Short mmCIF file of N, CA and C in Angstrom, two decimals:
data_model
loop_
_atom_site.label_atom_id
_atom_site.label_comp_id
_atom_site.label_asym_id
_atom_site.label_seq_id
_atom_site.Cartn_x
_atom_site.Cartn_y
_atom_site.Cartn_z
N MET A 1 0.82 -1.20 0.00
CA MET A 1 0.00 0.00 0.00
C MET A 1 0.86 1.26 0.00
N ALA A 2 2.07 1.18 0.56
CA ALA A 2 2.94 2.36 0.59
C ALA A 2 3.26 2.82 -0.82
N VAL A 3 3.45 1.88 -1.72
CA VAL A 3 3.74 2.24 -3.11
C VAL A 3 2.52 2.88 -3.76
N LEU A 4 1.34 2.39 -3.44
CA LEU A 4 0.13 2.89 -4.07
C LEU A 4 -0.34 4.22 -3.49
N LEU A 5 -0.13 4.43 -2.20
CA LEU A 5 -0.64 5.63 -1.55
C LEU A 5 0.33 6.81 -1.59
N SER A 6 1.58 6.53 -1.85
CA SER A 6 2.57 7.60 -1.87
C SER A 6 2.34 8.51 -3.07
N PRO A 7 2.41 9.83 -2.88
CA PRO A 7 2.25 10.72 -4.03
C PRO A 7 3.40 10.57 -5.02
N VAL A 8 4.55 10.15 -4.54
CA VAL A 8 5.69 9.89 -5.40
C VAL A 8 6.22 8.52 -5.02
N ALA A 9 5.96 7.52 -5.84
CA ALA A 9 6.36 6.15 -5.50
C ALA A 9 7.78 5.91 -6.00
N TRP A 10 8.74 6.27 -5.18
CA TRP A 10 10.13 6.03 -5.51
C TRP A 10 10.42 4.54 -5.39
N ILE A 11 11.48 4.12 -6.04
CA ILE A 11 11.82 2.70 -6.06
C ILE A 11 12.11 2.16 -4.66
N HIS A 12 12.61 2.99 -3.74
CA HIS A 12 12.91 2.48 -2.40
C HIS A 12 11.65 2.16 -1.61
N HIS A 13 10.49 2.65 -2.04
CA HIS A 13 9.25 2.26 -1.39
C HIS A 13 8.93 0.80 -1.64
N LEU A 14 9.54 0.23 -2.66
CA LEU A 14 9.29 -1.17 -2.98
C LEU A 14 9.97 -2.12 -1.99
N ALA A 15 10.64 -1.58 -1.00
CA ALA A 15 11.20 -2.43 0.06
C ALA A 15 10.09 -3.20 0.75
N TRP A 16 8.86 -2.67 0.71
CA TRP A 16 7.73 -3.37 1.31
C TRP A 16 7.41 -4.67 0.59
N VAL A 17 7.91 -4.84 -0.62
CA VAL A 17 7.69 -6.09 -1.34
C VAL A 17 8.32 -7.25 -0.59
N VAL A 18 9.41 -7.00 0.12
CA VAL A 18 10.05 -8.05 0.92
C VAL A 18 9.08 -8.57 1.98
N VAL A 19 8.35 -7.67 2.61
CA VAL A 19 7.36 -8.06 3.62
C VAL A 19 6.23 -8.85 2.96
N VAL A 20 5.81 -8.43 1.79
CA VAL A 20 4.74 -9.13 1.07
C VAL A 20 5.20 -10.53 0.70
N ILE A 21 6.44 -10.66 0.22
CA ILE A 21 6.96 -11.98 -0.13
C ILE A 21 6.98 -12.88 1.11
N ALA A 22 7.38 -12.34 2.24
CA ALA A 22 7.38 -13.13 3.48
C ALA A 22 5.96 -13.56 3.86
N ALA A 23 4.99 -12.69 3.65
CA ALA A 23 3.59 -13.04 3.94
C ALA A 23 3.10 -14.13 3.00
N ILE A 24 3.52 -14.07 1.75
CA ILE A 24 3.11 -15.09 0.79
C ILE A 24 3.74 -16.43 1.15
N VAL A 25 5.02 -16.44 1.50
CA VAL A 25 5.72 -17.68 1.84
C VAL A 25 5.10 -18.32 3.08
N GLY A 26 4.74 -17.50 4.06
CA GLY A 26 4.15 -18.03 5.28
C GLY A 26 5.13 -18.92 6.01
N ASP A 27 4.69 -20.14 6.34
CA ASP A 27 5.58 -21.06 7.04
C ASP A 27 6.42 -21.90 6.08
N GLY A 28 6.22 -21.74 4.78
CA GLY A 28 7.06 -22.40 3.78
C GLY A 28 6.68 -23.83 3.45
N ARG A 29 5.50 -24.27 3.90
CA ARG A 29 5.10 -25.66 3.63
C ARG A 29 4.23 -25.81 2.38
N ASP A 30 3.66 -24.73 1.87
CA ASP A 30 2.79 -24.80 0.70
C ASP A 30 3.61 -24.50 -0.56
N PRO A 31 3.81 -25.51 -1.43
CA PRO A 31 4.64 -25.30 -2.62
C PRO A 31 4.06 -24.26 -3.59
N VAL A 32 2.75 -24.12 -3.64
CA VAL A 32 2.15 -23.10 -4.51
C VAL A 32 2.53 -21.71 -4.03
N ARG A 33 2.42 -21.49 -2.72
CA ARG A 33 2.79 -20.19 -2.17
C ARG A 33 4.27 -19.90 -2.38
N LEU A 34 5.12 -20.92 -2.30
CA LEU A 34 6.55 -20.73 -2.55
C LEU A 34 6.80 -20.33 -3.99
N ARG A 35 6.10 -20.97 -4.93
CA ARG A 35 6.27 -20.61 -6.35
C ARG A 35 5.76 -19.20 -6.64
N VAL A 36 4.64 -18.83 -6.03
CA VAL A 36 4.11 -17.47 -6.22
C VAL A 36 5.09 -16.45 -5.65
N ALA A 37 5.64 -16.72 -4.48
CA ALA A 37 6.62 -15.81 -3.87
C ALA A 37 7.86 -15.68 -4.75
N ALA A 38 8.31 -16.79 -5.33
CA ALA A 38 9.46 -16.75 -6.23
C ALA A 38 9.14 -15.92 -7.47
N GLY A 39 7.92 -16.06 -7.98
CA GLY A 39 7.51 -15.26 -9.14
C GLY A 39 7.46 -13.78 -8.82
N VAL A 40 6.96 -13.43 -7.65
CA VAL A 40 6.91 -12.02 -7.23
C VAL A 40 8.33 -11.48 -7.11
N TRP A 41 9.21 -12.25 -6.48
CA TRP A 41 10.60 -11.83 -6.34
C TRP A 41 11.23 -11.60 -7.71
N LEU A 42 11.03 -12.56 -8.62
CA LEU A 42 11.61 -12.44 -9.96
C LEU A 42 11.07 -11.21 -10.69
N TYR A 43 9.77 -10.96 -10.57
CA TYR A 43 9.16 -9.81 -11.24
C TYR A 43 9.80 -8.51 -10.78
N TYR A 44 10.07 -8.40 -9.48
CA TYR A 44 10.64 -7.16 -8.97
C TYR A 44 12.16 -7.09 -9.10
N VAL A 45 12.80 -8.17 -9.47
CA VAL A 45 14.24 -8.15 -9.72
C VAL A 45 14.51 -7.71 -11.16
N VAL A 46 13.63 -8.09 -12.07
CA VAL A 46 13.77 -7.74 -13.49
C VAL A 46 13.46 -6.25 -13.66
N PRO A 47 14.24 -5.53 -14.45
CA PRO A 47 14.04 -4.07 -14.59
C PRO A 47 12.88 -3.69 -15.52
N VAL A 48 11.68 -4.09 -15.16
CA VAL A 48 10.49 -3.86 -15.99
C VAL A 48 10.30 -2.38 -16.37
N PRO A 49 10.37 -1.43 -15.42
CA PRO A 49 10.14 -0.03 -15.81
C PRO A 49 11.11 0.49 -16.87
N TRP A 50 12.31 -0.01 -16.84
CA TRP A 50 13.29 0.46 -17.82
C TRP A 50 12.99 -0.10 -19.21
N TRP A 51 12.30 -1.23 -19.28
CA TRP A 51 11.84 -1.72 -20.57
C TRP A 51 10.83 -0.75 -21.17
N GLY A 52 9.99 -0.19 -20.30
CA GLY A 52 9.02 0.81 -20.77
C GLY A 52 9.71 2.04 -21.31
N VAL A 53 10.77 2.48 -20.66
CA VAL A 53 11.54 3.63 -21.15
C VAL A 53 12.11 3.31 -22.53
N SER A 54 12.60 2.09 -22.71
CA SER A 54 13.14 1.68 -24.01
C SER A 54 12.07 1.65 -25.08
N LEU A 55 10.87 1.19 -24.71
CA LEU A 55 9.76 1.17 -25.69
C LEU A 55 9.39 2.58 -26.12
N ILE A 56 9.35 3.49 -25.16
CA ILE A 56 9.01 4.88 -25.49
C ILE A 56 10.09 5.48 -26.37
N ALA A 57 11.35 5.19 -26.07
CA ALA A 57 12.46 5.74 -26.86
C ALA A 57 12.49 5.17 -28.28
N ALA A 58 11.93 3.96 -28.47
CA ALA A 58 11.91 3.35 -29.80
C ALA A 58 11.01 4.11 -30.76
N GLN A 59 10.06 4.84 -30.25
CA GLN A 59 9.14 5.67 -31.04
C GLN A 59 8.47 4.91 -32.18
N ILE A 60 7.93 3.76 -31.84
CA ILE A 60 7.15 2.99 -32.80
C ILE A 60 5.77 3.63 -32.84
N PRO A 61 5.32 4.09 -34.01
CA PRO A 61 4.05 4.82 -34.08
C PRO A 61 2.85 4.02 -33.56
N GLY A 62 2.08 4.64 -32.67
CA GLY A 62 0.84 4.06 -32.18
C GLY A 62 0.98 2.99 -31.12
N VAL A 63 2.18 2.50 -30.90
CA VAL A 63 2.35 1.40 -29.95
C VAL A 63 3.26 1.80 -28.80
N SER A 64 4.38 2.37 -29.11
CA SER A 64 5.42 2.53 -28.11
C SER A 64 5.03 3.45 -26.95
N LEU A 65 4.30 4.52 -27.21
CA LEU A 65 3.99 5.46 -26.13
C LEU A 65 3.02 4.84 -25.11
N VAL A 66 1.92 4.30 -25.58
CA VAL A 66 0.92 3.73 -24.67
C VAL A 66 1.47 2.49 -23.97
N LEU A 67 2.00 1.56 -24.75
CA LEU A 67 2.54 0.34 -24.17
C LEU A 67 3.74 0.65 -23.29
N GLY A 68 4.56 1.59 -23.72
CA GLY A 68 5.73 1.99 -22.94
C GLY A 68 5.34 2.56 -21.59
N LYS A 69 4.30 3.39 -21.55
CA LYS A 69 3.84 3.95 -20.27
C LYS A 69 3.27 2.87 -19.35
N ILE A 70 2.56 1.92 -19.92
CA ILE A 70 2.02 0.82 -19.11
C ILE A 70 3.17 -0.01 -18.53
N VAL A 71 4.13 -0.36 -19.37
CA VAL A 71 5.27 -1.16 -18.90
C VAL A 71 6.12 -0.35 -17.92
N GLN A 72 6.26 0.93 -18.18
CA GLN A 72 7.05 1.79 -17.30
C GLN A 72 6.44 1.85 -15.90
N ASN A 73 5.14 1.71 -15.79
CA ASN A 73 4.45 1.69 -14.50
C ASN A 73 4.23 0.26 -14.00
N GLY A 74 5.00 -0.67 -14.49
CA GLY A 74 4.84 -2.08 -14.16
C GLY A 74 4.95 -2.40 -12.68
N PHE A 75 5.87 -1.73 -11.98
CA PHE A 75 6.02 -2.01 -10.55
C PHE A 75 4.80 -1.52 -9.77
N GLY A 76 4.25 -0.39 -10.16
CA GLY A 76 3.03 0.11 -9.52
C GLY A 76 1.85 -0.80 -9.81
N LEU A 77 1.74 -1.25 -11.05
CA LEU A 77 0.67 -2.18 -11.40
C LEU A 77 0.86 -3.51 -10.68
N GLY A 78 2.12 -3.91 -10.52
CA GLY A 78 2.41 -5.11 -9.74
C GLY A 78 1.99 -4.94 -8.29
N ALA A 79 2.16 -3.74 -7.75
CA ALA A 79 1.74 -3.47 -6.37
C ALA A 79 0.22 -3.61 -6.23
N VAL A 80 -0.52 -3.18 -7.24
CA VAL A 80 -1.98 -3.36 -7.23
C VAL A 80 -2.31 -4.85 -7.21
N ALA A 81 -1.59 -5.62 -8.02
CA ALA A 81 -1.81 -7.07 -8.04
C ALA A 81 -1.45 -7.70 -6.70
N LEU A 82 -0.42 -7.19 -6.04
CA LEU A 82 -0.04 -7.73 -4.74
C LEU A 82 -1.08 -7.43 -3.67
N VAL A 83 -1.71 -6.27 -3.74
CA VAL A 83 -2.79 -5.96 -2.79
C VAL A 83 -3.92 -6.97 -2.98
N TRP A 84 -4.29 -7.23 -4.25
CA TRP A 84 -5.32 -8.24 -4.51
C TRP A 84 -4.88 -9.60 -3.97
N LEU A 85 -3.61 -9.95 -4.20
CA LEU A 85 -3.09 -11.23 -3.76
C LEU A 85 -3.21 -11.38 -2.25
N LEU A 86 -2.87 -10.33 -1.52
CA LEU A 86 -2.93 -10.40 -0.07
C LEU A 86 -4.35 -10.40 0.47
N VAL A 87 -5.24 -9.70 -0.23
CA VAL A 87 -6.61 -9.56 0.27
C VAL A 87 -7.51 -10.72 -0.17
N SER A 88 -7.32 -11.20 -1.36
CA SER A 88 -8.24 -12.19 -1.92
C SER A 88 -7.64 -13.60 -2.00
N TRP A 89 -6.49 -13.72 -2.63
CA TRP A 89 -5.93 -15.04 -2.91
C TRP A 89 -5.34 -15.70 -1.67
N LEU A 90 -4.55 -14.96 -0.91
CA LEU A 90 -3.83 -15.54 0.23
C LEU A 90 -4.75 -16.13 1.29
N PRO A 91 -5.84 -15.47 1.68
CA PRO A 91 -6.75 -16.11 2.66
C PRO A 91 -7.33 -17.45 2.15
N LYS A 92 -7.59 -17.54 0.86
CA LYS A 92 -8.11 -18.79 0.31
C LYS A 92 -7.05 -19.89 0.38
N ARG A 93 -5.77 -19.54 0.12
CA ARG A 93 -4.69 -20.51 0.21
C ARG A 93 -4.52 -20.99 1.65
N ARG A 94 -4.72 -20.10 2.61
CA ARG A 94 -4.61 -20.50 4.02
C ARG A 94 -5.67 -21.51 4.39
N GLN A 95 -6.86 -21.36 3.83
CA GLN A 95 -7.94 -22.30 4.13
C GLN A 95 -7.64 -23.67 3.52
N ILE A 96 -7.00 -23.67 2.35
CA ILE A 96 -6.66 -24.94 1.69
C ILE A 96 -5.61 -25.69 2.49
N ALA A 97 -4.62 -24.94 2.98
CA ALA A 97 -3.52 -25.57 3.74
C ALA A 97 -3.99 -25.91 5.10
#
């Protein structure tokens, strides 16, 4: 939520992703939760926003600006997905385990 609520979401606000990954892992006995946590970690290790900058710089007519802006905001969009994951998906996984 810190990334989403901050008026300026600097990259260091994504330190909260570590806490989210720990919440997803839980006690480490559910292999699905471990794979999801690994996927979240990988997503935030890959320089997704910089790919968006490259798309915008490519200046492909009609595609690069819109797609580039979406990709450039990938970490913020990922934060929205993580809020959903914590609120909706994770409680259901706890009931299964």
